[in-house]
Amino acid sequence: MRAVVCRSYGAPEDLVCDEVADPVPGPGQVLVRVRAAAVNFPDVLLIAGKYQIKIPVPFIPGSELAGEVVATGGGAPFHPGQHVSATTATGAFAEQVALDAGAVSLVPEGVDFASAAAFGVTYRTAYHALRSVAEVGEGDWVVVLGAAGGVGLAAVDLAVAMKARVLAAASSPEKLALCWRRGAEATVDYEREDLKTRIRELTGDAARVVIDPVGGEYSEPALRALTRGGTFVTLGYAAGTIPSIPLNLVLLKGITICGMEIRTFMGDRADEAARDMQELSQMFAAGTIRPYIGARYPLSDAPAALRLVAERKVFGKVVIDIA
């Protein structure tokens, strides 16, 4: 089968599309014919050897996919022909992948492969942050940084669905226009406007939550704009810089700063994670939320797809179509 292979840590352009051995499902596993795979920022870090965990090379990158069941190992509760989606540490950028049955879910009827592939990681991350970590309520002002990216736009979608008031912050008028279309009530172009001042003006100094998947130079101004007792949730550092926050700001304003990383959240807060997943699945199946797919590439162009995500030029999600 064809697969994208990381043979040594480096840039997206160092990946190769090659023929590799077909996977064989073991006991309790499902063999999936991949039809679509989504690109996430951690994929970029993994191939560079810069993620929290290091995958030994060579490996097939890609953590999010949807496709058709081809075969199963003993004990797997699926059958050939079923449409499924899955998240996995690696292996999605390939024509086939063998997965533990517990990582596989049925795709709701009427949902296409690209949407199913693009849904899992970013929406789970955003919903855990909003629902369980920040405990967002109806009418709360939620500020989303990097609001047109994968996690950012998922946070916008979900906060709107939760009947919160959303201020979307992004780096261009085009990105902010997308956030308007997805339901944001207010927007800030943080490359052209003073972020702290505009957040305070637009929310009436009532911003209760900041969702930050990007880090960098805009984290501190957003934190400074929080109302007293607000919550700042840090999800990642796509900007490439981990900000240093003066702790006196936390003390003086009674702010709570929380970190949320999906890989550990599932184990550390299993009951909340299960509840969130059930609620999220219901919203997805009902059509309340759908990922926005801003770009699609063939498998052979996976390096270009990863480069787009690495440079933060993506609108919503990037999907790799695997014929």
Coordinates of C-alpha atoms in Angstrom, one line a residue:
M1 CA 0.0 0.0 0.0
R2 CA 1.0 3.7 -0.3
A3 CA 1.9 5.6 2.8
V4 CA 3.6 8.8 3.8
V5 CA 6.7 7.8 5.8
C6 CA 8.8 9.8 8.3
R7 CA 12.3 8.2 8.0
S8 CA 14.1 10.9 10.0
Y9 CA 13.0 13.8 12.0
G10 CA 12.7 17.0 10.1
A11 CA 10.5 19.3 8.0
P12 CA 7.3 18.2 6.2
E13 CA 9.3 18.3 2.9
D14 CA 11.5 15.4 4.3
L15 CA 8.6 13.0 4.2
V16 CA 8.3 10.5 1.4
C17 CA 5.3 8.8 -0.1
D18 CA 6.3 5.2 -0.5
E19 CA 5.1 1.6 -0.9
V20 CA 5.0 -0.2 2.5
A21 CA 3.7 -3.6 3.6
D22 CA -0.1 -3.9 4.1
P23 CA -1.1 -4.0 7.8
V24 CA -2.7 -7.1 9.2
P25 CA -5.3 -6.8 12.0
G26 CA -4.5 -8.6 15.2
P27 CA -7.0 -9.8 17.9
G28 CA -9.4 -7.0 18.8
Q29 CA -8.2 -4.8 15.9
V30 CA -9.9 -3.4 12.8
L31 CA -8.3 -3.0 9.4
V32 CA -9.6 0.3 7.8
R33 CA -9.3 1.4 4.2
V34 CA -8.6 5.1 4.8
R35 CA -10.6 7.5 2.6
A36 CA -9.7 10.8 4.3
A37 CA -7.2 11.9 6.9
A38 CA -7.0 15.2 8.7
V39 CA -3.9 17.2 9.5
N40 CA -3.2 18.5 13.1
F41 CA -0.4 20.7 14.4
P42 CA 0.9 17.9 16.6
D43 CA 1.6 16.0 13.4
V44 CA 4.1 18.7 12.5
L45 CA 5.8 18.5 15.9
L46 CA 5.9 14.7 15.8
I47 CA 7.8 14.6 12.4
A48 CA 10.2 17.2 13.8
G49 CA 10.8 15.2 16.9
K50 CA 9.5 18.1 19.0
Y51 CA 6.3 16.8 20.5
Q52 CA 5.8 15.8 24.2
I53 CA 6.3 12.2 23.2
K54 CA 8.8 11.0 20.6
I55 CA 7.8 8.4 18.1
P56 CA 10.8 6.3 16.9
V57 CA 11.5 6.6 13.2
P58 CA 10.5 5.3 10.7
F59 CA 6.8 5.8 11.3
I60 CA 3.7 6.8 9.3
P61 CA 2.3 10.2 10.6
G62 CA -1.3 11.2 10.9
S63 CA -3.6 11.0 13.8
E64 CA -7.1 11.4 12.5
L65 CA -8.9 9.4 9.8
A66 CA -12.2 8.0 8.3
G67 CA -12.8 5.1 6.0
E68 CA -14.3 1.7 5.5
V69 CA -13.8 -1.4 7.5
V70 CA -11.9 -4.0 5.4
A71 CA -11.4 -6.8 7.9
T72 CA -11.3 -7.5 11.6
G73 CA -9.3 -9.5 14.0
G74 CA -11.0 -11.8 16.5
G75 CA -13.3 -10.0 18.9
A76 CA -13.6 -6.7 17.1
P77 CA -17.2 -5.5 17.1
F78 CA -17.2 -4.3 13.5
H79 CA -17.8 -5.8 10.1
P80 CA -16.5 -5.1 6.6
G81 CA -18.2 -2.2 4.8
Q82 CA -19.0 -0.1 7.8
H83 CA -18.0 3.6 7.7
V84 CA -15.8 4.4 10.7
S85 CA -13.6 7.2 12.0
A86 CA -10.7 7.0 14.5
T87 CA -7.9 8.9 16.2
T88 CA -4.5 7.4 16.6
A89 CA -1.0 8.5 17.5
T90 CA 0.3 7.7 14.1
G91 CA -0.6 5.8 10.9
A92 CA -3.4 7.8 9.3
F93 CA -1.5 9.0 6.2
A94 CA -1.8 5.7 4.5
E95 CA -4.2 3.7 2.3
Q96 CA -4.8 1.2 5.2
V97 CA -4.3 1.1 8.9
A98 CA -4.9 -1.5 11.6
L99 CA -6.4 0.0 14.8
D100 CA -7.5 -1.2 18.2
A101 CA -11.3 -1.5 18.1
G102 CA -11.6 0.8 21.1
A103 CA -10.2 3.7 19.0
V104 CA -12.8 3.2 16.3
S105 CA -16.3 4.8 16.1
L106 CA -19.1 4.4 13.6
V107 CA -19.6 7.5 11.3
P108 CA -23.1 8.9 11.7
E109 CA -25.4 8.4 8.8
G110 CA -25.1 11.1 6.2
V111 CA -21.7 12.3 7.3
D112 CA -19.0 12.3 4.6
F113 CA -15.5 10.9 5.1
A114 CA -13.8 14.3 5.1
S115 CA -16.0 15.7 7.8
A116 CA -15.7 12.5 9.9
A117 CA -11.9 12.6 9.7
A118 CA -11.7 16.3 10.5
F119 CA -14.0 16.1 13.6
G120 CA -12.3 14.2 16.3
V121 CA -9.1 15.8 17.6
T122 CA -9.9 19.5 17.4
Y123 CA -13.5 19.3 18.5
R124 CA -12.7 17.0 21.4
T125 CA -9.9 19.3 22.5
A126 CA -12.1 22.4 22.2
Y127 CA -15.1 20.8 24.0
H128 CA -13.1 19.5 26.9
A129 CA -11.5 23.0 27.3
L130 CA -14.9 24.8 27.2
R131 CA -17.1 22.3 29.0
S132 CA -14.9 20.6 31.6
V133 CA -12.0 23.0 32.2
A134 CA -13.5 26.5 31.8
E135 CA -17.1 25.4 32.6
V136 CA -18.5 27.9 30.1
G137 CA -22.1 28.8 30.7
E138 CA -24.8 30.4 28.6
G139 CA -24.1 34.1 28.0
D140 CA -20.4 34.0 29.0
W141 CA -18.0 35.9 26.9
V142 CA -15.4 33.5 25.5
V143 CA -12.3 34.9 23.7
V144 CA -10.7 32.5 21.2
L145 CA -7.2 33.1 20.0
G146 CA -6.1 31.7 16.6
A147 CA -9.8 31.5 16.0
A148 CA -9.7 30.5 12.3
G149 CA -7.4 27.5 12.9
G150 CA -8.4 23.9 13.6
V151 CA -8.8 24.0 17.4
G152 CA -9.7 27.7 17.3
L153 CA -12.6 27.4 14.9
A154 CA -13.8 24.3 16.7
A155 CA -13.9 26.4 19.9
V156 CA -15.9 29.1 18.1
D157 CA -18.4 26.5 16.8
L158 CA -18.8 24.8 20.1
A159 CA -19.0 28.0 22.2
V160 CA -21.7 29.3 19.9
A161 CA -23.6 25.9 20.2
M162 CA -23.3 26.3 24.0
K163 CA -24.9 29.8 23.7
A164 CA -21.9 31.6 24.9
R165 CA -20.9 35.0 23.4
V166 CA -17.7 34.6 21.2
L167 CA -15.0 37.1 20.5
A168 CA -12.8 35.6 17.8
A169 CA -9.2 36.9 17.5
A170 CA -7.2 36.1 14.4
S171 CA -4.5 37.5 12.1
S172 CA -6.4 38.7 9.0
P173 CA -9.7 40.1 7.8
E174 CA -10.3 36.9 5.8
K175 CA -9.9 34.7 8.9
L176 CA -12.2 37.0 10.9
A177 CA -14.8 36.9 8.1
L178 CA -14.9 33.1 8.4
C179 CA -15.3 33.4 12.2
W180 CA -18.3 35.8 11.7
R181 CA -19.9 33.3 9.4
R182 CA -19.5 30.6 12.1
G183 CA -21.3 32.7 14.6
A184 CA -18.7 34.9 16.4
E185 CA -20.4 38.0 17.9
A186 CA -17.2 40.1 17.8
T187 CA -13.8 39.9 16.3
V188 CA -10.3 41.4 16.7
D189 CA -7.5 41.4 14.2
Y190 CA -4.6 41.1 16.7
E191 CA -2.0 42.0 14.1
R192 CA -3.6 45.4 13.5
E193 CA -5.5 46.2 16.7
D194 CA -4.5 46.4 20.4
L195 CA -5.8 43.0 21.6
K196 CA -6.2 43.8 25.3
T197 CA -8.0 47.1 24.7
R198 CA -10.3 45.7 22.1
I199 CA -11.3 42.7 24.2
R200 CA -12.2 45.0 27.0
E201 CA -14.2 47.4 24.8
L202 CA -16.1 44.7 22.8
T203 CA -17.0 42.6 25.9
G204 CA -17.7 45.5 28.2
D205 CA -14.8 44.3 30.4
A206 CA -16.6 41.0 30.8
A207 CA -14.4 38.4 29.1
R208 CA -14.7 35.4 31.4
V209 CA -12.7 32.7 29.4
V210 CA -9.8 32.8 27.0
I211 CA -9.1 29.7 24.9
D212 CA -5.5 29.8 23.6
P213 CA -4.2 27.1 21.2
V214 CA -1.4 29.2 19.8
G215 CA 0.7 30.9 22.6
G216 CA 3.2 33.5 21.5
E217 CA 3.0 37.3 22.0
Y218 CA -0.8 37.6 22.2
S219 CA -1.3 35.3 25.3
E220 CA -0.4 37.9 27.9
P221 CA -2.6 40.7 26.4
A222 CA -5.5 38.3 26.3
L223 CA -4.9 37.3 29.9
R224 CA -4.7 40.9 31.0
A225 CA -8.1 41.5 29.3
L226 CA -9.9 38.9 31.4
T227 CA -12.4 40.0 33.9
R228 CA -11.7 39.4 37.6
G229 CA -12.0 35.7 38.4
G230 CA -11.7 34.7 34.7
T231 CA -10.2 31.5 33.3
F232 CA -7.4 31.2 30.8
V233 CA -7.0 27.8 29.1
T234 CA -3.7 27.1 27.4
L235 CA -3.9 24.3 24.7
G236 CA -0.7 24.6 22.7
Y237 CA 1.9 26.8 21.1
A238 CA 1.4 26.8 17.4
A239 CA 3.0 30.3 17.3
G240 CA 6.3 28.6 18.2
T241 CA 6.9 30.5 21.4
I242 CA 5.8 29.5 24.9
P243 CA 4.8 32.7 26.7
S244 CA 6.0 33.7 30.1
I245 CA 3.1 35.1 32.2
P246 CA 3.8 37.5 35.2
L247 CA 2.2 35.7 38.2
N248 CA 1.3 39.1 39.8
L249 CA -1.5 39.3 37.1
V250 CA -2.9 36.1 38.4
L251 CA -2.8 37.2 42.0
L252 CA -4.2 40.7 41.4
K253 CA -7.1 39.6 39.2
G254 CA -7.9 36.3 40.8
I255 CA -7.4 34.5 37.5
T256 CA -7.2 30.8 37.0
I257 CA -4.8 29.5 34.4
C258 CA -5.4 25.9 33.3
G259 CA -3.6 23.6 30.8
M260 CA -5.4 20.9 28.9
E261 CA -3.8 18.2 26.8
I262 CA -6.2 15.7 25.3
R263 CA -3.9 12.7 25.6
T264 CA -3.7 13.0 29.4
F265 CA -7.1 14.5 30.0
M266 CA -8.8 11.2 29.0
G267 CA -6.9 9.4 31.7
D268 CA -6.8 12.1 34.4
R269 CA -10.5 13.0 34.1
A270 CA -12.1 9.9 32.7
D271 CA -15.7 10.6 33.9
E272 CA -15.8 14.1 32.4
A273 CA -14.1 12.9 29.2
A274 CA -16.7 10.3 28.7
R275 CA -19.6 12.7 29.4
D276 CA -18.0 15.3 27.0
M277 CA -17.6 12.6 24.3
Q278 CA -21.2 11.6 24.6
E279 CA -22.5 15.1 24.3
L280 CA -20.1 15.9 21.5
S281 CA -21.2 12.8 19.5
Q282 CA -24.8 13.8 19.9
M283 CA -24.2 17.3 18.5
F284 CA -22.2 15.9 15.6
A285 CA -24.8 13.2 14.7
A286 CA -27.6 15.9 14.9
G287 CA -25.7 18.2 12.6
T288 CA -25.4 20.9 15.2
I289 CA -21.7 21.1 14.5
R290 CA -19.6 20.3 11.4
P291 CA -15.9 21.0 10.8
Y292 CA -15.0 23.6 8.3
I293 CA -12.5 22.2 5.7
G294 CA -10.4 24.9 4.3
A295 CA -8.1 22.8 2.0
R296 CA -7.8 19.3 0.6
Y297 CA -4.7 17.5 -0.8
P298 CA -4.0 14.1 -2.3
L299 CA -1.8 11.7 -0.3
S300 CA 1.2 12.5 -2.5
D301 CA 0.9 16.1 -1.4
A302 CA 0.8 15.4 2.3
P303 CA 4.0 17.5 2.9
A304 CA 2.3 20.5 1.4
A305 CA -0.7 20.0 3.7
L306 CA 1.6 19.8 6.7
R307 CA 3.5 22.9 5.6
L308 CA 0.2 24.8 5.4
V309 CA -0.6 23.8 9.0
A310 CA 3.0 24.5 10.2
E311 CA 2.8 28.0 8.9
R312 CA -0.6 28.7 10.4
K313 CA -2.1 29.5 7.0
V314 CA -5.0 27.1 7.3
F315 CA -8.6 28.1 7.6
G316 CA -10.3 25.4 9.7
K317 CA -9.1 21.9 8.9
V318 CA -6.8 20.5 6.2
V319 CA -7.8 17.1 4.9
I320 CA -5.8 14.6 2.8
D321 CA -8.0 12.6 0.4
I322 CA -6.9 9.0 -0.1
A323 CA -8.6 7.5 -3.1

